[in-house]
Short mmCIF file of N, CA and C in Angstrom, two decimals:
data_model
loop_
_atom_site.label_atom_id
_atom_site.label_comp_id
_atom_site.label_asym_id
_atom_site.label_seq_id
_atom_site.Cartn_x
_atom_site.Cartn_y
_atom_site.Cartn_z
N MET A 1 -11.41 20.87 -12.25
CA MET A 1 -12.55 21.73 -12.62
C MET A 1 -13.69 20.85 -13.13
N HIS A 2 -14.86 20.98 -12.52
CA HIS A 2 -16.03 20.25 -12.98
C HIS A 2 -16.68 20.95 -14.17
N VAL A 3 -16.55 22.29 -14.20
CA VAL A 3 -17.14 23.11 -15.25
C VAL A 3 -16.02 23.54 -16.18
N PRO A 4 -16.26 23.49 -17.51
CA PRO A 4 -15.22 23.97 -18.44
C PRO A 4 -14.85 25.42 -18.16
N LEU A 5 -13.58 25.73 -18.30
CA LEU A 5 -13.08 27.08 -18.05
C LEU A 5 -12.51 27.64 -19.35
N ILE A 6 -12.90 28.86 -19.69
CA ILE A 6 -12.41 29.52 -20.90
C ILE A 6 -11.82 30.86 -20.53
N LEU A 7 -10.64 31.14 -21.03
CA LEU A 7 -10.03 32.46 -20.89
C LEU A 7 -10.32 33.25 -22.16
N ALA A 8 -11.06 34.34 -22.01
CA ALA A 8 -11.42 35.18 -23.15
C ALA A 8 -10.33 36.24 -23.34
N SER A 9 -9.15 35.79 -23.70
CA SER A 9 -8.02 36.69 -23.85
C SER A 9 -6.93 36.03 -24.68
N GLY A 10 -6.28 36.83 -25.51
CA GLY A 10 -5.15 36.33 -26.27
C GLY A 10 -3.82 36.58 -25.57
N SER A 11 -3.88 37.12 -24.34
CA SER A 11 -2.68 37.49 -23.61
C SER A 11 -1.87 36.26 -23.20
N THR A 12 -0.62 36.21 -23.64
CA THR A 12 0.23 35.07 -23.30
C THR A 12 0.57 35.06 -21.81
N ILE A 13 0.71 36.23 -21.19
CA ILE A 13 1.05 36.26 -19.77
C ILE A 13 -0.13 35.76 -18.93
N ARG A 14 -1.36 36.13 -19.30
CA ARG A 14 -2.52 35.62 -18.54
C ARG A 14 -2.66 34.11 -18.71
N GLN A 15 -2.39 33.62 -19.90
CA GLN A 15 -2.43 32.17 -20.12
C GLN A 15 -1.38 31.48 -19.26
N SER A 16 -0.19 32.04 -19.20
CA SER A 16 0.89 31.46 -18.40
C SER A 16 0.54 31.45 -16.92
N LEU A 17 -0.07 32.53 -16.44
CA LEU A 17 -0.43 32.61 -15.02
C LEU A 17 -1.42 31.51 -14.65
N LEU A 18 -2.44 31.32 -15.48
CA LEU A 18 -3.43 30.28 -15.19
C LEU A 18 -2.82 28.88 -15.31
N ARG A 19 -2.01 28.70 -16.34
CA ARG A 19 -1.38 27.39 -16.55
C ARG A 19 -0.43 27.05 -15.39
N ASN A 20 0.35 28.02 -14.97
CA ASN A 20 1.29 27.80 -13.87
C ASN A 20 0.58 27.53 -12.55
N ALA A 21 -0.66 28.03 -12.43
CA ALA A 21 -1.45 27.78 -11.22
C ALA A 21 -2.14 26.41 -11.26
N GLY A 22 -1.94 25.67 -12.36
CA GLY A 22 -2.48 24.32 -12.46
C GLY A 22 -3.91 24.24 -12.97
N LEU A 23 -4.40 25.30 -13.61
CA LEU A 23 -5.77 25.28 -14.13
C LEU A 23 -5.79 24.73 -15.56
N ALA A 24 -6.82 23.93 -15.84
CA ALA A 24 -7.06 23.45 -17.21
C ALA A 24 -8.09 24.39 -17.83
N PHE A 25 -7.76 24.94 -18.99
CA PHE A 25 -8.67 25.91 -19.60
C PHE A 25 -8.45 25.94 -21.11
N GLU A 26 -9.43 26.51 -21.78
CA GLU A 26 -9.34 26.75 -23.22
C GLU A 26 -9.21 28.25 -23.41
N THR A 27 -8.56 28.65 -24.48
CA THR A 27 -8.45 30.08 -24.78
C THR A 27 -9.27 30.40 -26.03
N VAL A 28 -10.14 31.39 -25.91
CA VAL A 28 -10.91 31.88 -27.05
C VAL A 28 -10.78 33.40 -27.03
N THR A 29 -10.17 33.96 -28.07
CA THR A 29 -9.96 35.41 -28.12
C THR A 29 -11.20 36.11 -28.67
N PRO A 30 -11.79 37.01 -27.89
CA PRO A 30 -12.99 37.71 -28.37
C PRO A 30 -12.62 38.78 -29.39
N ARG A 31 -13.52 39.00 -30.32
CA ARG A 31 -13.33 40.10 -31.27
C ARG A 31 -14.13 41.29 -30.76
N VAL A 32 -13.40 42.21 -30.14
CA VAL A 32 -14.02 43.39 -29.53
C VAL A 32 -13.23 44.61 -29.97
N ASP A 33 -13.93 45.65 -30.41
CA ASP A 33 -13.28 46.90 -30.79
C ASP A 33 -13.05 47.71 -29.51
N GLU A 34 -11.97 47.39 -28.82
CA GLU A 34 -11.71 47.99 -27.51
C GLU A 34 -11.55 49.52 -27.61
N ASP A 35 -10.90 49.98 -28.67
CA ASP A 35 -10.66 51.42 -28.80
C ASP A 35 -11.96 52.20 -28.89
N SER A 36 -12.92 51.67 -29.66
CA SER A 36 -14.21 52.36 -29.81
C SER A 36 -14.98 52.37 -28.50
N VAL A 37 -14.99 51.22 -27.83
CA VAL A 37 -15.71 51.12 -26.55
C VAL A 37 -15.07 52.06 -25.52
N ARG A 38 -13.73 52.05 -25.46
CA ARG A 38 -13.02 52.91 -24.51
C ARG A 38 -13.31 54.39 -24.81
N ALA A 39 -13.28 54.76 -26.09
CA ALA A 39 -13.53 56.16 -26.47
C ALA A 39 -14.96 56.58 -26.10
N ALA A 40 -15.93 55.68 -26.32
CA ALA A 40 -17.32 55.99 -25.98
C ALA A 40 -17.49 56.17 -24.48
N LEU A 41 -16.86 55.30 -23.69
CA LEU A 41 -16.96 55.40 -22.24
C LEU A 41 -16.27 56.66 -21.72
N LEU A 42 -15.13 57.01 -22.30
CA LEU A 42 -14.45 58.24 -21.91
C LEU A 42 -15.30 59.47 -22.23
N ALA A 43 -15.97 59.44 -23.39
CA ALA A 43 -16.84 60.55 -23.79
C ALA A 43 -18.01 60.71 -22.82
N GLU A 44 -18.42 59.60 -22.20
CA GLU A 44 -19.51 59.65 -21.22
C GLU A 44 -19.02 60.00 -19.82
N GLY A 45 -17.70 60.19 -19.68
CA GLY A 45 -17.14 60.56 -18.39
C GLY A 45 -16.91 59.40 -17.45
N ALA A 46 -16.81 58.18 -17.99
CA ALA A 46 -16.59 56.99 -17.15
C ALA A 46 -15.21 57.06 -16.49
N LYS A 47 -15.14 56.54 -15.26
CA LYS A 47 -13.88 56.49 -14.53
C LYS A 47 -13.03 55.34 -15.08
N PRO A 48 -11.70 55.44 -14.94
CA PRO A 48 -10.81 54.38 -15.44
C PRO A 48 -11.19 52.98 -14.95
N ARG A 49 -11.53 52.83 -13.65
CA ARG A 49 -11.87 51.50 -13.13
C ARG A 49 -13.15 50.97 -13.78
N ASP A 50 -14.09 51.86 -14.09
CA ASP A 50 -15.34 51.44 -14.74
C ASP A 50 -15.08 51.02 -16.19
N ILE A 51 -14.11 51.66 -16.83
CA ILE A 51 -13.75 51.29 -18.20
C ILE A 51 -13.12 49.91 -18.23
N ALA A 52 -12.21 49.65 -17.31
CA ALA A 52 -11.58 48.33 -17.23
C ALA A 52 -12.62 47.25 -16.97
N ASP A 53 -13.53 47.52 -16.04
CA ASP A 53 -14.58 46.56 -15.68
C ASP A 53 -15.51 46.29 -16.87
N ALA A 54 -15.92 47.36 -17.56
CA ALA A 54 -16.83 47.22 -18.70
C ALA A 54 -16.21 46.41 -19.83
N LEU A 55 -14.92 46.65 -20.10
CA LEU A 55 -14.25 45.92 -21.17
C LEU A 55 -14.05 44.45 -20.80
N ALA A 56 -13.72 44.19 -19.54
CA ALA A 56 -13.58 42.79 -19.10
C ALA A 56 -14.90 42.05 -19.22
N GLU A 57 -15.99 42.71 -18.82
CA GLU A 57 -17.32 42.08 -18.91
C GLU A 57 -17.73 41.86 -20.37
N LEU A 58 -17.45 42.83 -21.21
CA LEU A 58 -17.81 42.71 -22.63
C LEU A 58 -17.12 41.50 -23.27
N LYS A 59 -15.85 41.32 -22.98
CA LYS A 59 -15.11 40.17 -23.53
C LYS A 59 -15.67 38.85 -23.01
N ALA A 60 -15.94 38.80 -21.70
CA ALA A 60 -16.45 37.56 -21.10
C ALA A 60 -17.85 37.21 -21.61
N THR A 61 -18.74 38.20 -21.67
CA THR A 61 -20.12 37.91 -22.09
C THR A 61 -20.17 37.50 -23.56
N LYS A 62 -19.31 38.09 -24.36
CA LYS A 62 -19.30 37.76 -25.79
C LYS A 62 -18.97 36.28 -26.01
N ILE A 63 -17.96 35.78 -25.31
CA ILE A 63 -17.58 34.38 -25.43
C ILE A 63 -18.57 33.48 -24.69
N SER A 64 -19.07 33.95 -23.56
CA SER A 64 -20.01 33.17 -22.76
C SER A 64 -21.31 32.89 -23.50
N ALA A 65 -21.73 33.81 -24.33
CA ALA A 65 -22.96 33.61 -25.11
C ALA A 65 -22.82 32.42 -26.06
N ARG A 66 -21.60 32.16 -26.53
CA ARG A 66 -21.35 31.04 -27.44
C ARG A 66 -21.02 29.75 -26.71
N HIS A 67 -20.63 29.87 -25.43
CA HIS A 67 -20.26 28.70 -24.62
C HIS A 67 -20.97 28.80 -23.26
N PRO A 68 -22.30 28.65 -23.25
CA PRO A 68 -23.08 28.94 -22.03
C PRO A 68 -22.77 28.05 -20.84
N ALA A 69 -22.28 26.85 -21.04
CA ALA A 69 -22.02 25.94 -19.92
C ALA A 69 -20.70 26.26 -19.22
N ALA A 70 -19.82 26.97 -19.89
CA ALA A 70 -18.48 27.23 -19.35
C ALA A 70 -18.45 28.45 -18.44
N LEU A 71 -17.45 28.48 -17.59
CA LEU A 71 -17.10 29.71 -16.87
C LEU A 71 -16.10 30.45 -17.75
N VAL A 72 -16.44 31.67 -18.11
CA VAL A 72 -15.60 32.45 -19.03
C VAL A 72 -14.98 33.62 -18.28
N ILE A 73 -13.66 33.70 -18.37
CA ILE A 73 -12.90 34.75 -17.69
C ILE A 73 -12.57 35.85 -18.70
N GLY A 74 -13.06 37.06 -18.41
CA GLY A 74 -12.72 38.23 -19.22
C GLY A 74 -11.84 39.16 -18.40
N CYS A 75 -10.85 39.78 -19.04
CA CYS A 75 -9.91 40.64 -18.33
C CYS A 75 -9.66 41.92 -19.12
N ASP A 76 -9.32 42.97 -18.38
CA ASP A 76 -8.84 44.18 -19.03
C ASP A 76 -8.00 44.96 -18.03
N GLN A 77 -7.05 45.72 -18.56
CA GLN A 77 -6.18 46.52 -17.71
C GLN A 77 -6.07 47.92 -18.28
N VAL A 78 -6.17 48.92 -17.40
CA VAL A 78 -5.97 50.30 -17.83
C VAL A 78 -4.97 50.97 -16.90
N LEU A 79 -4.33 52.01 -17.40
CA LEU A 79 -3.35 52.78 -16.64
C LEU A 79 -3.90 54.18 -16.45
N ASP A 80 -4.02 54.57 -15.20
CA ASP A 80 -4.57 55.87 -14.83
C ASP A 80 -3.42 56.76 -14.35
N LEU A 81 -3.06 57.74 -15.18
CA LEU A 81 -2.00 58.68 -14.83
C LEU A 81 -2.64 60.03 -14.54
N GLY A 82 -2.99 60.23 -13.28
CA GLY A 82 -3.60 61.50 -12.88
C GLY A 82 -4.89 61.81 -13.59
N GLY A 83 -5.67 60.78 -13.88
CA GLY A 83 -6.95 60.97 -14.58
C GLY A 83 -6.86 60.76 -16.08
N ALA A 84 -5.65 60.73 -16.64
CA ALA A 84 -5.48 60.44 -18.07
C ALA A 84 -5.30 58.93 -18.24
N LEU A 85 -6.00 58.39 -19.22
CA LEU A 85 -5.97 56.95 -19.46
C LEU A 85 -4.93 56.63 -20.54
N LEU A 86 -3.94 55.80 -20.20
CA LEU A 86 -2.94 55.40 -21.18
C LEU A 86 -3.24 53.99 -21.68
N SER A 87 -3.06 53.78 -22.96
CA SER A 87 -3.30 52.48 -23.59
C SER A 87 -1.98 51.89 -24.07
N LYS A 88 -2.08 50.74 -24.73
CA LYS A 88 -0.88 50.14 -25.31
C LYS A 88 -0.34 51.06 -26.41
N PRO A 89 0.97 51.35 -26.40
CA PRO A 89 1.53 52.24 -27.41
C PRO A 89 1.57 51.57 -28.79
N GLU A 90 1.24 52.34 -29.81
CA GLU A 90 1.23 51.78 -31.17
C GLU A 90 2.56 51.99 -31.89
N THR A 91 3.34 52.97 -31.44
CA THR A 91 4.64 53.25 -32.06
C THR A 91 5.68 53.45 -30.96
N VAL A 92 6.94 53.37 -31.33
CA VAL A 92 8.01 53.58 -30.35
C VAL A 92 7.99 55.03 -29.86
N ASP A 93 7.60 55.97 -30.73
CA ASP A 93 7.50 57.37 -30.30
C ASP A 93 6.40 57.56 -29.26
N GLU A 94 5.30 56.84 -29.44
CA GLU A 94 4.21 56.91 -28.46
C GLU A 94 4.66 56.30 -27.13
N ALA A 95 5.40 55.21 -27.21
CA ALA A 95 5.94 54.59 -25.99
C ALA A 95 6.86 55.56 -25.26
N ARG A 96 7.72 56.24 -26.02
CA ARG A 96 8.64 57.21 -25.42
C ARG A 96 7.86 58.34 -24.74
N ALA A 97 6.82 58.84 -25.40
CA ALA A 97 6.02 59.93 -24.83
C ALA A 97 5.31 59.48 -23.55
N GLN A 98 4.78 58.25 -23.55
CA GLN A 98 4.10 57.74 -22.36
C GLN A 98 5.07 57.62 -21.19
N LEU A 99 6.22 57.03 -21.44
CA LEU A 99 7.19 56.82 -20.37
C LEU A 99 7.73 58.15 -19.85
N ALA A 100 7.94 59.11 -20.74
CA ALA A 100 8.41 60.43 -20.32
C ALA A 100 7.35 61.12 -19.46
N ALA A 101 6.07 60.93 -19.80
CA ALA A 101 4.99 61.53 -19.02
C ALA A 101 4.88 60.91 -17.63
N MET A 102 5.24 59.63 -17.51
CA MET A 102 5.16 58.93 -16.22
C MET A 102 6.38 59.17 -15.34
N ARG A 103 7.48 59.65 -15.92
CA ARG A 103 8.75 59.79 -15.20
C ARG A 103 8.59 60.65 -13.95
N GLY A 104 9.05 60.09 -12.81
CA GLY A 104 9.01 60.83 -11.55
C GLY A 104 7.63 60.95 -10.93
N LYS A 105 6.65 60.21 -11.48
CA LYS A 105 5.27 60.32 -10.99
C LYS A 105 4.73 58.95 -10.58
N ARG A 106 3.58 58.98 -9.93
CA ARG A 106 2.90 57.75 -9.55
C ARG A 106 1.68 57.56 -10.44
N HIS A 107 1.42 56.32 -10.83
CA HIS A 107 0.19 56.02 -11.57
C HIS A 107 -0.44 54.76 -11.00
N ASP A 108 -1.69 54.55 -11.35
CA ASP A 108 -2.42 53.36 -10.91
C ASP A 108 -2.63 52.42 -12.09
N LEU A 109 -2.35 51.14 -11.86
CA LEU A 109 -2.70 50.10 -12.81
C LEU A 109 -3.95 49.41 -12.29
N LEU A 110 -4.99 49.37 -13.10
CA LEU A 110 -6.26 48.77 -12.71
C LEU A 110 -6.49 47.52 -13.55
N SER A 111 -6.54 46.36 -12.91
CA SER A 111 -6.74 45.10 -13.62
C SER A 111 -8.10 44.52 -13.23
N ALA A 112 -8.99 44.48 -14.20
CA ALA A 112 -10.35 43.98 -13.96
C ALA A 112 -10.48 42.55 -14.47
N VAL A 113 -11.22 41.74 -13.72
CA VAL A 113 -11.54 40.38 -14.16
C VAL A 113 -13.03 40.14 -13.88
N VAL A 114 -13.72 39.59 -14.86
CA VAL A 114 -15.14 39.26 -14.75
C VAL A 114 -15.33 37.82 -15.21
N ILE A 115 -16.05 37.04 -14.42
CA ILE A 115 -16.40 35.68 -14.82
C ILE A 115 -17.87 35.63 -15.18
N CYS A 116 -18.14 35.11 -16.36
CA CYS A 116 -19.52 34.99 -16.84
C CYS A 116 -19.87 33.52 -17.08
N GLN A 117 -21.16 33.23 -16.96
CA GLN A 117 -21.69 31.92 -17.34
C GLN A 117 -23.07 32.15 -17.94
N ALA A 118 -23.34 31.46 -19.04
CA ALA A 118 -24.62 31.62 -19.76
C ALA A 118 -24.88 33.08 -20.11
N GLY A 119 -23.81 33.80 -20.45
CA GLY A 119 -23.95 35.18 -20.90
C GLY A 119 -24.16 36.20 -19.81
N ARG A 120 -24.08 35.77 -18.53
CA ARG A 120 -24.32 36.71 -17.43
C ARG A 120 -23.12 36.72 -16.46
N PRO A 121 -22.79 37.89 -15.92
CA PRO A 121 -21.69 37.96 -14.95
C PRO A 121 -22.03 37.24 -13.64
N LEU A 122 -21.07 36.45 -13.15
CA LEU A 122 -21.22 35.77 -11.86
C LEU A 122 -20.40 36.46 -10.79
N TRP A 123 -19.25 37.00 -11.19
CA TRP A 123 -18.29 37.55 -10.23
C TRP A 123 -17.40 38.54 -10.94
N ARG A 124 -16.96 39.55 -10.19
CA ARG A 124 -16.06 40.56 -10.76
C ARG A 124 -15.13 41.08 -9.67
N HIS A 125 -13.98 41.51 -10.10
CA HIS A 125 -13.01 42.08 -9.16
C HIS A 125 -12.10 43.03 -9.94
N ILE A 126 -11.74 44.12 -9.28
CA ILE A 126 -10.78 45.07 -9.87
C ILE A 126 -9.62 45.22 -8.88
N GLY A 127 -8.45 44.81 -9.31
CA GLY A 127 -7.25 44.97 -8.50
C GLY A 127 -6.54 46.26 -8.88
N THR A 128 -5.96 46.92 -7.88
CA THR A 128 -5.23 48.17 -8.13
C THR A 128 -3.80 48.05 -7.62
N ALA A 129 -2.87 48.46 -8.45
CA ALA A 129 -1.46 48.55 -8.05
C ALA A 129 -1.01 49.99 -8.27
N ARG A 130 -0.33 50.54 -7.27
CA ARG A 130 0.17 51.91 -7.37
C ARG A 130 1.66 51.85 -7.70
N MET A 131 2.00 52.44 -8.83
CA MET A 131 3.33 52.31 -9.39
C MET A 131 4.04 53.68 -9.37
N THR A 132 5.21 53.75 -8.72
CA THR A 132 5.98 54.99 -8.68
C THR A 132 7.18 54.86 -9.61
N VAL A 133 7.21 55.71 -10.63
CA VAL A 133 8.26 55.67 -11.66
C VAL A 133 9.42 56.56 -11.21
N ARG A 134 10.63 56.05 -11.34
CA ARG A 134 11.82 56.81 -10.94
C ARG A 134 12.14 57.89 -12.00
N SER A 135 13.03 58.79 -11.64
CA SER A 135 13.44 59.86 -12.57
C SER A 135 14.63 59.37 -13.40
N PHE A 136 14.35 58.58 -14.41
CA PHE A 136 15.41 58.05 -15.27
C PHE A 136 15.85 59.09 -16.30
N SER A 137 17.04 58.89 -16.85
CA SER A 137 17.60 59.83 -17.83
C SER A 137 17.05 59.55 -19.23
N ASP A 138 17.17 60.54 -20.09
CA ASP A 138 16.75 60.37 -21.49
C ASP A 138 17.59 59.30 -22.18
N ASP A 139 18.89 59.26 -21.86
CA ASP A 139 19.76 58.25 -22.46
C ASP A 139 19.33 56.85 -22.06
N TRP A 140 18.99 56.67 -20.77
CA TRP A 140 18.54 55.35 -20.33
C TRP A 140 17.23 54.98 -21.03
N LEU A 141 16.34 55.95 -21.16
CA LEU A 141 15.05 55.70 -21.83
C LEU A 141 15.27 55.27 -23.28
N ASP A 142 16.16 55.94 -23.98
CA ASP A 142 16.44 55.56 -25.37
C ASP A 142 16.97 54.13 -25.46
N GLY A 143 17.87 53.78 -24.55
CA GLY A 143 18.42 52.42 -24.54
C GLY A 143 17.35 51.39 -24.21
N TYR A 144 16.52 51.72 -23.24
CA TYR A 144 15.43 50.82 -22.84
C TYR A 144 14.51 50.53 -24.03
N LEU A 145 14.15 51.59 -24.75
CA LEU A 145 13.25 51.42 -25.90
C LEU A 145 13.92 50.61 -27.01
N SER A 146 15.20 50.86 -27.26
CA SER A 146 15.88 50.13 -28.33
C SER A 146 16.01 48.64 -27.98
N ARG A 147 16.16 48.34 -26.71
CA ARG A 147 16.30 46.94 -26.28
C ARG A 147 14.95 46.21 -26.19
N ASN A 148 13.87 46.95 -25.93
CA ASN A 148 12.60 46.29 -25.60
C ASN A 148 11.47 46.49 -26.61
N TRP A 149 11.65 47.37 -27.58
CA TRP A 149 10.63 47.53 -28.62
C TRP A 149 10.88 46.50 -29.70
N PRO A 150 9.87 45.78 -30.22
CA PRO A 150 8.42 46.00 -30.05
C PRO A 150 7.77 45.13 -28.97
N ASP A 151 8.57 44.41 -28.19
CA ASP A 151 7.99 43.52 -27.18
C ASP A 151 7.05 44.24 -26.22
N ILE A 152 7.40 45.48 -25.84
CA ILE A 152 6.58 46.21 -24.88
C ILE A 152 5.34 46.85 -25.51
N ALA A 153 5.19 46.72 -26.83
CA ALA A 153 4.00 47.28 -27.49
C ALA A 153 2.72 46.61 -27.03
N GLU A 154 2.83 45.39 -26.51
CA GLU A 154 1.63 44.67 -26.06
C GLU A 154 1.28 44.96 -24.61
N SER A 155 2.01 45.91 -24.00
CA SER A 155 1.81 46.21 -22.58
C SER A 155 1.33 47.64 -22.37
N VAL A 156 0.28 47.78 -21.56
CA VAL A 156 -0.19 49.11 -21.15
C VAL A 156 0.95 49.82 -20.45
N GLY A 157 1.25 51.05 -20.87
CA GLY A 157 2.33 51.81 -20.24
C GLY A 157 3.71 51.51 -20.77
N ALA A 158 3.82 50.62 -21.73
CA ALA A 158 5.10 50.30 -22.39
C ALA A 158 6.13 49.71 -21.44
N TYR A 159 5.66 48.85 -20.51
CA TYR A 159 6.62 48.16 -19.64
C TYR A 159 6.09 46.80 -19.24
N LYS A 160 7.03 45.93 -18.90
CA LYS A 160 6.72 44.62 -18.33
C LYS A 160 7.51 44.52 -17.02
N LEU A 161 6.80 44.43 -15.93
CA LEU A 161 7.46 44.38 -14.63
C LEU A 161 8.30 43.12 -14.48
N GLU A 162 7.92 42.07 -15.19
CA GLU A 162 8.65 40.80 -15.10
C GLU A 162 9.92 40.80 -15.96
N ALA A 163 10.17 41.90 -16.64
CA ALA A 163 11.36 42.01 -17.50
C ALA A 163 12.12 43.30 -17.13
N GLU A 164 12.82 43.90 -18.10
CA GLU A 164 13.63 45.08 -17.78
C GLU A 164 12.78 46.27 -17.31
N GLY A 165 11.49 46.23 -17.59
CA GLY A 165 10.59 47.29 -17.13
C GLY A 165 10.62 47.51 -15.64
N VAL A 166 11.06 46.52 -14.87
CA VAL A 166 11.14 46.68 -13.42
C VAL A 166 12.09 47.82 -13.05
N ARG A 167 13.05 48.13 -13.92
CA ARG A 167 14.02 49.19 -13.64
C ARG A 167 13.44 50.59 -13.78
N LEU A 168 12.21 50.69 -14.27
CA LEU A 168 11.54 51.98 -14.37
C LEU A 168 11.04 52.48 -13.02
N PHE A 169 10.97 51.58 -12.03
CA PHE A 169 10.23 51.90 -10.81
C PHE A 169 11.11 52.05 -9.58
N SER A 170 10.68 52.98 -8.71
CA SER A 170 11.31 53.12 -7.40
C SER A 170 10.45 52.46 -6.33
N ARG A 171 9.17 52.25 -6.63
CA ARG A 171 8.26 51.62 -5.67
C ARG A 171 7.05 51.03 -6.38
N VAL A 172 6.61 49.88 -5.89
CA VAL A 172 5.38 49.24 -6.39
C VAL A 172 4.56 48.83 -5.17
N ASP A 173 3.36 49.35 -5.07
CA ASP A 173 2.44 48.98 -3.99
C ASP A 173 1.26 48.25 -4.60
N GLY A 174 1.16 46.96 -4.29
CA GLY A 174 0.06 46.18 -4.83
C GLY A 174 0.49 44.78 -5.19
N ASP A 175 -0.47 44.02 -5.64
CA ASP A 175 -0.28 42.61 -5.95
C ASP A 175 0.46 42.44 -7.28
N TYR A 176 1.48 41.60 -7.28
CA TYR A 176 2.29 41.36 -8.47
C TYR A 176 1.43 40.87 -9.65
N PHE A 177 0.49 39.97 -9.38
CA PHE A 177 -0.35 39.43 -10.45
C PHE A 177 -1.26 40.51 -11.05
N THR A 178 -1.69 41.45 -10.21
CA THR A 178 -2.50 42.56 -10.70
C THR A 178 -1.69 43.39 -11.70
N VAL A 179 -0.41 43.60 -11.39
CA VAL A 179 0.46 44.34 -12.31
C VAL A 179 0.57 43.61 -13.65
N LEU A 180 0.60 42.28 -13.60
CA LEU A 180 0.72 41.49 -14.83
C LEU A 180 -0.59 41.41 -15.61
N GLY A 181 -1.70 41.88 -15.02
CA GLY A 181 -2.95 41.96 -15.77
C GLY A 181 -4.02 40.98 -15.37
N LEU A 182 -3.81 40.24 -14.26
CA LEU A 182 -4.83 39.29 -13.80
C LEU A 182 -4.73 39.14 -12.28
N PRO A 183 -5.73 39.63 -11.53
CA PRO A 183 -5.73 39.46 -10.07
C PRO A 183 -5.94 37.98 -9.71
N LEU A 184 -4.86 37.22 -9.83
CA LEU A 184 -4.94 35.76 -9.80
C LEU A 184 -5.40 35.21 -8.44
N LEU A 185 -4.90 35.77 -7.35
CA LEU A 185 -5.26 35.24 -6.03
C LEU A 185 -6.76 35.36 -5.77
N ASP A 186 -7.35 36.49 -6.15
CA ASP A 186 -8.79 36.69 -5.96
C ASP A 186 -9.59 35.74 -6.85
N LEU A 187 -9.12 35.54 -8.07
CA LEU A 187 -9.77 34.61 -8.99
C LEU A 187 -9.74 33.18 -8.45
N LEU A 188 -8.57 32.75 -7.97
CA LEU A 188 -8.44 31.39 -7.43
C LEU A 188 -9.30 31.21 -6.18
N SER A 189 -9.38 32.24 -5.35
CA SER A 189 -10.23 32.17 -4.15
C SER A 189 -11.69 31.98 -4.53
N PHE A 190 -12.15 32.71 -5.53
CA PHE A 190 -13.54 32.57 -5.97
C PHE A 190 -13.81 31.16 -6.48
N LEU A 191 -12.93 30.64 -7.33
CA LEU A 191 -13.14 29.30 -7.89
C LEU A 191 -13.07 28.23 -6.81
N THR A 192 -12.24 28.45 -5.80
CA THR A 192 -12.14 27.49 -4.69
C THR A 192 -13.39 27.52 -3.83
N LEU A 193 -13.88 28.71 -3.50
CA LEU A 193 -15.10 28.84 -2.70
C LEU A 193 -16.31 28.26 -3.41
N ARG A 194 -16.34 28.38 -4.74
CA ARG A 194 -17.43 27.81 -5.53
C ARG A 194 -17.38 26.29 -5.56
N GLY A 195 -16.20 25.72 -5.29
CA GLY A 195 -16.04 24.28 -5.36
C GLY A 195 -15.47 23.79 -6.66
N ASP A 196 -15.08 24.75 -7.53
CA ASP A 196 -14.50 24.35 -8.83
C ASP A 196 -13.05 23.90 -8.68
N LEU A 197 -12.37 24.42 -7.63
CA LEU A 197 -11.00 23.99 -7.34
C LEU A 197 -11.00 23.35 -5.95
N GLN A 198 -10.14 22.37 -5.78
CA GLN A 198 -10.10 21.63 -4.53
C GLN A 198 -9.62 22.52 -3.38
N GLN A 199 -10.29 22.36 -2.23
CA GLN A 199 -9.92 23.13 -1.03
C GLN A 199 -8.53 22.73 -0.54
#
């Protein structure tokens, strides 16, 4: 990388994805009141994909303003369950309610990534994965929560596809990296086309 790269996220999985892809980067976690921004956008009737995009851009521009020479990657992920937006669960009871609501249904995971430089967006992408949840039993759900809480509290929808959360699903249509919260292939393609990564 000729230009410094900053990940504007405290997400350990996003850091691992970039590191495993061989990218050198710094991590700076933005201080953003995501709940307030999300609530304001929902009140204005914003679509889930627009909310994910706006939050990713907000995180990237905030850090980019302080590091104008760097390429700053901002990310956000939202879960769209039939028009209802689900966030990270704050309690095990909330996680149980979310998972019960998703049981036997399909939802969309929307992962937005925005790259900013000098406080302005250069590139953006929103990846979509369609997730079909199987009809699991209440007993299995209770066991899943007891084994995985509080680890799943940091995940939208109270699951991690790379862990036991994979057993929640009967079908996944979409890019694996998008499910994990970063459309990595699209990001790497952009950086390669720009000349920041070797062809």
